CSV table of C-alpha atoms in Angstrom, one decimal:
chain,number,residue,atom,x,y,z
H,1,UNK,CA,167.0,74.9,120.0
H,2,UNK,CA,166.0,78.5,120.7
H,3,UNK,CA,166.6,79.6,117.1
H,4,UNK,CA,166.2,77.8,113.8
H,5,UNK,CA,169.5,79.4,112.7
H,6,UNK,CA,171.3,77.1,115.2
H,7,UNK,CA,169.8,74.1,113.4
H,8,UNK,CA,171.0,75.6,110.1
H,9,UNK,CA,174.5,76.0,111.5
H,10,UNK,CA,174.4,72.4,112.6
H,11,UNK,CA,173.1,70.9,109.3
H,12,UNK,CA,175.5,73.0,107.2
H,13,UNK,CA,178.4,72.0,109.4
H,14,UNK,CA,177.4,68.3,108.7
H,15,UNK,CA,177.6,69.2,104.9
H,16,UNK,CA,181.1,70.7,105.4
H,17,UNK,CA,182.3,67.7,107.4
H,18,UNK,CA,181.0,65.5,104.6
H,19,UNK,CA,183.5,67.2,102.3
H,20,UNK,CA,181.0,69.2,100.3
H,21,UNK,CA,182.5,71.8,98.0
H,22,UNK,CA,179.1,73.4,97.3
H,23,UNK,CA,176.2,74.0,99.7
H,24,UNK,CA,172.9,75.6,98.9
H,25,UNK,CA,170.7,76.9,101.7
H,26,UNK,CA,167.2,77.7,100.7
H,27,UNK,CA,164.6,79.2,103.1
H,28,UNK,CA,161.0,79.6,102.2
H,29,UNK,CA,158.5,81.4,104.4
H,30,UNK,CA,155.0,81.8,103.2
H,31,UNK,CA,152.0,83.0,105.2
H,32,UNK,CA,149.8,82.2,102.1
H,33,UNK,CA,150.9,78.6,102.0
H,34,UNK,CA,151.3,78.4,105.8
H,35,UNK,CA,154.8,77.0,105.3
H,36,UNK,CA,158.2,77.7,106.7
H,37,UNK,CA,160.9,75.4,105.3
H,38,UNK,CA,164.7,75.0,105.4
H,39,UNK,CA,166.4,73.1,102.6
H,40,UNK,CA,170.1,72.3,102.6
H,41,UNK,CA,171.6,70.7,99.5
H,42,UNK,CA,175.2,69.6,99.3
H,43,UNK,CA,177.5,67.7,97.0
H,44,UNK,CA,179.3,65.9,99.9
H,45,UNK,CA,180.0,62.2,100.2
H,46,UNK,CA,176.3,61.3,100.8
H,47,UNK,CA,174.8,58.7,103.0
H,48,UNK,CA,173.4,55.2,102.7
H,49,UNK,CA,169.8,54.6,103.8
H,50,UNK,CA,171.3,52.7,106.8
H,51,UNK,CA,173.3,55.8,107.8
H,52,UNK,CA,170.3,58.1,107.3
H,53,UNK,CA,168.3,55.9,109.7
H,54,UNK,CA,171.2,56.0,112.2
H,55,UNK,CA,171.6,59.8,112.1
H,56,UNK,CA,167.9,60.4,112.8
H,57,UNK,CA,167.7,57.8,115.5
H,58,UNK,CA,168.6,59.5,118.8
H,59,UNK,CA,169.6,56.2,120.5
H,60,UNK,CA,172.3,55.4,118.0
H,61,UNK,CA,175.3,56.5,120.0
H,62,UNK,CA,178.5,54.9,118.9
H,63,UNK,CA,180.7,57.2,116.9
H,64,UNK,CA,181.3,54.7,114.2
H,65,UNK,CA,177.6,54.4,113.3
H,66,UNK,CA,176.8,58.0,114.1
H,67,UNK,CA,178.8,60.7,112.3
H,68,UNK,CA,176.8,63.5,113.8
H,69,UNK,CA,175.4,64.4,117.2
H,70,UNK,CA,171.8,64.9,118.4
H,71,UNK,CA,171.3,67.7,115.8
H,72,UNK,CA,169.0,65.8,113.4
H,73,UNK,CA,166.8,64.2,116.1
H,74,UNK,CA,166.3,67.6,117.6
H,75,UNK,CA,165.5,69.2,114.2
H,76,UNK,CA,163.1,66.4,113.4
H,77,UNK,CA,161.3,67.0,116.8
H,78,UNK,CA,161.2,70.7,116.1
H,79,UNK,CA,159.6,70.2,112.7
H,80,UNK,CA,157.1,67.6,113.8
H,81,UNK,CA,156.0,69.6,116.8
H,82,UNK,CA,155.2,72.4,114.3
H,83,UNK,CA,153.1,70.2,112.0
H,84,UNK,CA,156.0,69.7,109.6
H,85,UNK,CA,158.5,67.0,108.9
H,86,UNK,CA,162.2,66.2,108.2
H,87,UNK,CA,163.0,64.7,104.9
H,88,UNK,CA,166.5,63.5,103.9
H,89,UNK,CA,167.5,62.3,100.4
H,90,UNK,CA,171.0,61.2,99.8
H,91,UNK,CA,173.1,59.4,97.2
H,92,UNK,CA,176.5,58.0,98.0
H,93,UNK,CA,179.2,60.1,96.2
H,94,UNK,CA,176.6,62.6,95.0
H,95,UNK,CA,175.4,64.5,98.0
H,96,UNK,CA,172.5,65.0,100.4
H,97,UNK,CA,169.4,67.1,100.4
H,98,UNK,CA,167.7,67.8,103.7
H,99,UNK,CA,164.4,69.6,104.1
H,100,UNK,CA,162.8,70.6,107.4
H,101,UNK,CA,159.3,72.0,107.1
H,102,UNK,CA,157.2,73.7,109.7
H,103,UNK,CA,153.6,75.2,109.7
H,104,UNK,CA,154.3,78.9,109.5
H,105,UNK,CA,151.7,79.7,112.1
H,106,UNK,CA,152.7,77.1,114.6
H,107,UNK,CA,153.1,78.5,118.1
H,108,UNK,CA,155.8,75.9,118.8
H,109,UNK,CA,158.0,77.3,116.0
H,110,UNK,CA,161.3,78.9,117.2
H,111,UNK,CA,162.2,82.1,115.5
H,112,UNK,CA,164.7,82.0,112.7
H,113,UNK,CA,167.1,84.1,114.7
H,114,UNK,CA,170.4,85.5,113.4
H,115,UNK,CA,170.4,84.1,109.9
H,116,UNK,CA,172.7,86.8,108.5
H,117,UNK,CA,175.3,86.2,111.1
H,118,UNK,CA,175.0,82.4,110.7
H,119,UNK,CA,175.4,82.5,107.0
H,120,UNK,CA,178.3,84.8,107.0
H,121,UNK,CA,180.1,82.9,109.8
H,122,UNK,CA,179.6,79.6,107.9
H,123,UNK,CA,181.1,81.2,104.7
H,124,UNK,CA,184.1,82.7,106.6
H,125,UNK,CA,184.7,79.4,108.5
H,126,UNK,CA,184.8,77.3,105.3
H,127,UNK,CA,186.5,79.4,102.6
H,128,UNK,CA,186.8,76.4,100.3
H,129,UNK,CA,183.1,75.8,100.1
H,130,UNK,CA,181.0,77.6,97.5
H,131,UNK,CA,177.9,78.7,99.5
H,132,UNK,CA,174.6,79.9,98.1
H,133,UNK,CA,171.8,81.2,100.4
H,134,UNK,CA,168.4,81.9,98.9
H,135,UNK,CA,165.4,83.2,100.8
H,136,UNK,CA,161.8,83.6,99.5
H,137,UNK,CA,158.8,85.1,101.1
H,138,UNK,CA,155.4,86.0,99.7
H,139,UNK,CA,156.8,89.4,98.9
H,140,UNK,CA,159.9,88.3,96.9
H,141,UNK,CA,163.2,86.5,97.1
H,142,UNK,CA,166.9,87.2,97.1
H,143,UNK,CA,170.1,85.1,97.0
H,144,UNK,CA,173.5,85.6,98.6
H,145,UNK,CA,176.5,83.9,97.1
H,146,UNK,CA,179.8,83.5,99.0
H,147,UNK,CA,181.4,84.9,95.9
H,148,UNK,CA,180.0,88.3,97.1
H,149,UNK,CA,182.6,88.2,99.8
H,150,UNK,CA,185.5,87.0,97.6
H,151,UNK,CA,184.8,89.4,94.8
H,152,UNK,CA,185.0,92.3,97.3
H,153,UNK,CA,188.1,91.0,98.9
H,154,UNK,CA,189.8,91.2,95.6
H,155,UNK,CA,188.3,94.5,94.7
H,156,UNK,CA,189.0,96.2,98.0
H,157,UNK,CA,192.2,94.3,98.7
H,158,UNK,CA,191.1,93.4,102.2
H,159,UNK,CA,190.7,90.3,104.4
H,160,UNK,CA,187.4,88.4,104.6
H,161,UNK,CA,187.1,89.5,108.2
H,162,UNK,CA,186.7,93.1,107.1
H,163,UNK,CA,183.6,92.0,105.1
H,164,UNK,CA,181.7,90.2,107.9
H,165,UNK,CA,179.7,93.3,108.9
H,166,UNK,CA,179.1,94.6,105.4
H,167,UNK,CA,177.9,91.1,104.3
H,168,UNK,CA,175.6,90.8,107.3
H,169,UNK,CA,174.2,94.2,106.7
H,170,UNK,CA,173.6,93.4,103.0
H,171,UNK,CA,171.7,90.3,103.9
H,172,UNK,CA,169.7,92.0,106.6
H,173,UNK,CA,168.6,94.8,104.2
H,174,UNK,CA,167.5,92.1,101.7
H,175,UNK,CA,165.5,90.3,104.4
H,176,UNK,CA,163.8,93.6,105.2
H,177,UNK,CA,163.1,94.2,101.5
H,178,UNK,CA,161.2,90.9,101.2
H,179,UNK,CA,159.5,91.5,104.5
H,180,UNK,CA,160.9,88.5,106.2
H,181,UNK,CA,159.2,88.0,109.6
H,182,UNK,CA,160.8,84.7,110.6
E,1,UNK,CA,157.5,54.0,134.7
E,2,UNK,CA,161.1,52.8,134.4
E,3,UNK,CA,163.3,52.3,137.4
E,4,UNK,CA,166.9,52.0,138.2
E,5,UNK,CA,169.3,51.2,141.0
E,6,UNK,CA,169.9,53.6,143.8
E,7,UNK,CA,171.8,56.6,142.5
E,8,UNK,CA,173.2,59.9,143.6
E,9,UNK,CA,171.5,63.2,142.6
E,10,UNK,CA,173.9,66.0,141.8
E,11,UNK,CA,171.3,68.7,141.2
E,12,UNK,CA,168.0,69.5,139.5
E,13,UNK,CA,167.2,71.4,136.4
E,14,UNK,CA,164.0,72.5,134.7
E,15,UNK,CA,164.1,73.0,130.9
E,16,UNK,CA,162.0,72.2,127.8
E,17,UNK,CA,164.9,73.3,125.6
E,18,UNK,CA,166.7,70.0,124.9
E,19,UNK,CA,169.8,71.6,123.4
E,20,UNK,CA,170.3,73.6,126.6
E,21,UNK,CA,170.2,70.4,128.7
E,22,UNK,CA,172.6,68.8,126.3
E,23,UNK,CA,175.0,71.7,126.7
E,24,UNK,CA,174.7,72.6,130.4
E,25,UNK,CA,173.3,70.0,132.7
E,26,UNK,CA,175.8,68.0,134.8
E,27,UNK,CA,175.7,64.2,135.2
E,28,UNK,CA,173.5,62.6,137.9
E,29,UNK,CA,171.1,65.5,137.7
E,30,UNK,CA,167.3,65.2,137.8
E,31,UNK,CA,165.6,66.8,134.8
E,32,UNK,CA,162.1,68.2,135.1
E,33,UNK,CA,160.4,68.8,131.7
E,34,UNK,CA,157.0,68.8,130.0
E,35,UNK,CA,158.5,67.4,126.8
E,36,UNK,CA,157.7,63.7,126.6
E,37,UNK,CA,159.7,63.1,123.4
E,38,UNK,CA,162.1,60.2,122.9
E,39,UNK,CA,164.9,62.7,122.4
E,40,UNK,CA,164.5,63.6,126.1
E,41,UNK,CA,165.4,60.0,127.0
E,42,UNK,CA,168.3,59.9,124.6
E,43,UNK,CA,169.7,63.1,126.1
E,44,UNK,CA,169.2,61.8,129.6
E,45,UNK,CA,171.2,58.7,128.6
E,46,UNK,CA,174.0,60.8,126.9
E,47,UNK,CA,174.3,63.1,129.9
E,48,UNK,CA,174.0,60.2,132.4
E,49,UNK,CA,171.2,61.8,134.3
E,50,UNK,CA,169.7,60.1,137.3
E,51,UNK,CA,166.0,60.7,136.5
E,52,UNK,CA,163.5,62.6,134.4
E,53,UNK,CA,160.3,63.9,135.8
E,54,UNK,CA,157.6,64.7,133.3
E,55,UNK,CA,155.3,67.5,134.5
E,56,UNK,CA,151.5,68.1,134.1
E,57,UNK,CA,150.9,64.3,133.6
E,58,UNK,CA,153.0,64.1,130.4
E,59,UNK,CA,153.9,60.5,129.6
E,60,UNK,CA,156.4,59.4,126.9
E,61,UNK,CA,155.4,56.9,124.2
E,62,UNK,CA,155.8,53.2,125.2
E,63,UNK,CA,158.8,52.5,123.0
E,64,UNK,CA,160.6,55.5,124.6
E,65,UNK,CA,159.8,54.1,128.0
E,66,UNK,CA,161.3,50.8,126.9
E,67,UNK,CA,164.4,52.5,125.8
E,68,UNK,CA,164.7,54.2,129.2
E,69,UNK,CA,164.3,50.8,130.9
E,70,UNK,CA,167.1,49.4,128.8
E,71,UNK,CA,169.3,52.4,129.6
E,72,UNK,CA,168.4,52.3,133.3
E,73,UNK,CA,167.1,55.8,133.5
E,74,UNK,CA,164.3,56.4,136.1
E,75,UNK,CA,161.3,58.1,134.7
E,76,UNK,CA,158.5,59.7,136.7
E,77,UNK,CA,155.3,61.3,135.5
E,78,UNK,CA,153.6,63.8,137.9
E,79,UNK,CA,150.3,65.7,137.6
E,80,UNK,CA,151.9,68.7,139.3
E,81,UNK,CA,153.5,71.6,137.3
E,82,UNK,CA,157.2,72.2,137.2
E,83,UNK,CA,157.0,74.9,139.8
E,84,UNK,CA,155.4,72.6,142.4
E,85,UNK,CA,157.6,69.6,141.6
E,86,UNK,CA,160.7,71.8,142.0
E,87,UNK,CA,159.4,73.2,145.2
E,88,UNK,CA,159.0,69.8,146.7
E,89,UNK,CA,162.5,68.7,145.6
E,90,UNK,CA,163.9,72.0,147.0
E,91,UNK,CA,162.4,71.3,150.4
E,92,UNK,CA,164.1,67.9,150.3
E,93,UNK,CA,167.4,69.8,150.1
E,94,UNK,CA,168.1,69.5,146.4
E,95,UNK,CA,169.4,72.5,144.5
E,96,UNK,CA,169.9,73.6,140.9
E,97,UNK,CA,173.3,73.9,139.3
E,98,UNK,CA,172.9,76.5,136.5
């Protein structure tokens, strides 16, 4: 995909469809370690090893064996073409942790793209999910909690839609403050 | 590499962005790409494409070719670049669709 944010949208959508009530998105970009990584951890229904094998196999097509689309094969290809890998750990009934890593300096790596927009849209679209987004660079880190939106809704007595722009702006300012270049 | 029965060709597309092909290309199209990943063949199967032409001599791994054979998708590998392959197909009367 053109932007890694689209992959993030896809993975987190999988988590939400797996009935997660909590999703943690952790992004790490380090020039020093030459690493860019995306980790999504959820407390959804989890997958058996068999199902993990099925979701990363692009040729498994039947809807019964394949709960998701081509998203994970494409993400795995994106990671491996950048000298990285896709790792999935899951336990039935406990949740799933997925990490896609990339060499930071790989020319094949798509830009991260509109991460602030992606995160805020995911939160607004799944109000029952507690969402935590953390982002670390060599210069520092920040976290954004979906509670940020709900606390302000109560405080300002407004709808969540009024907070889309302020939330995106807040995230973009933090990205700037840690000198994110992804 | 892999061959299939005679089939219609609806149009031709050039893309190395697999998700774009997944989203936009109509069935029975020919897909020109430099990506020789097995995901290309899986998408060609999903989208019921007629053929995939790999540019600049790119060749998929053997097990991906086997999968294409099973799925009856014609694969071609050509030393030309995408521009020249498309030019030849254009002179044969084929056109793009998006």
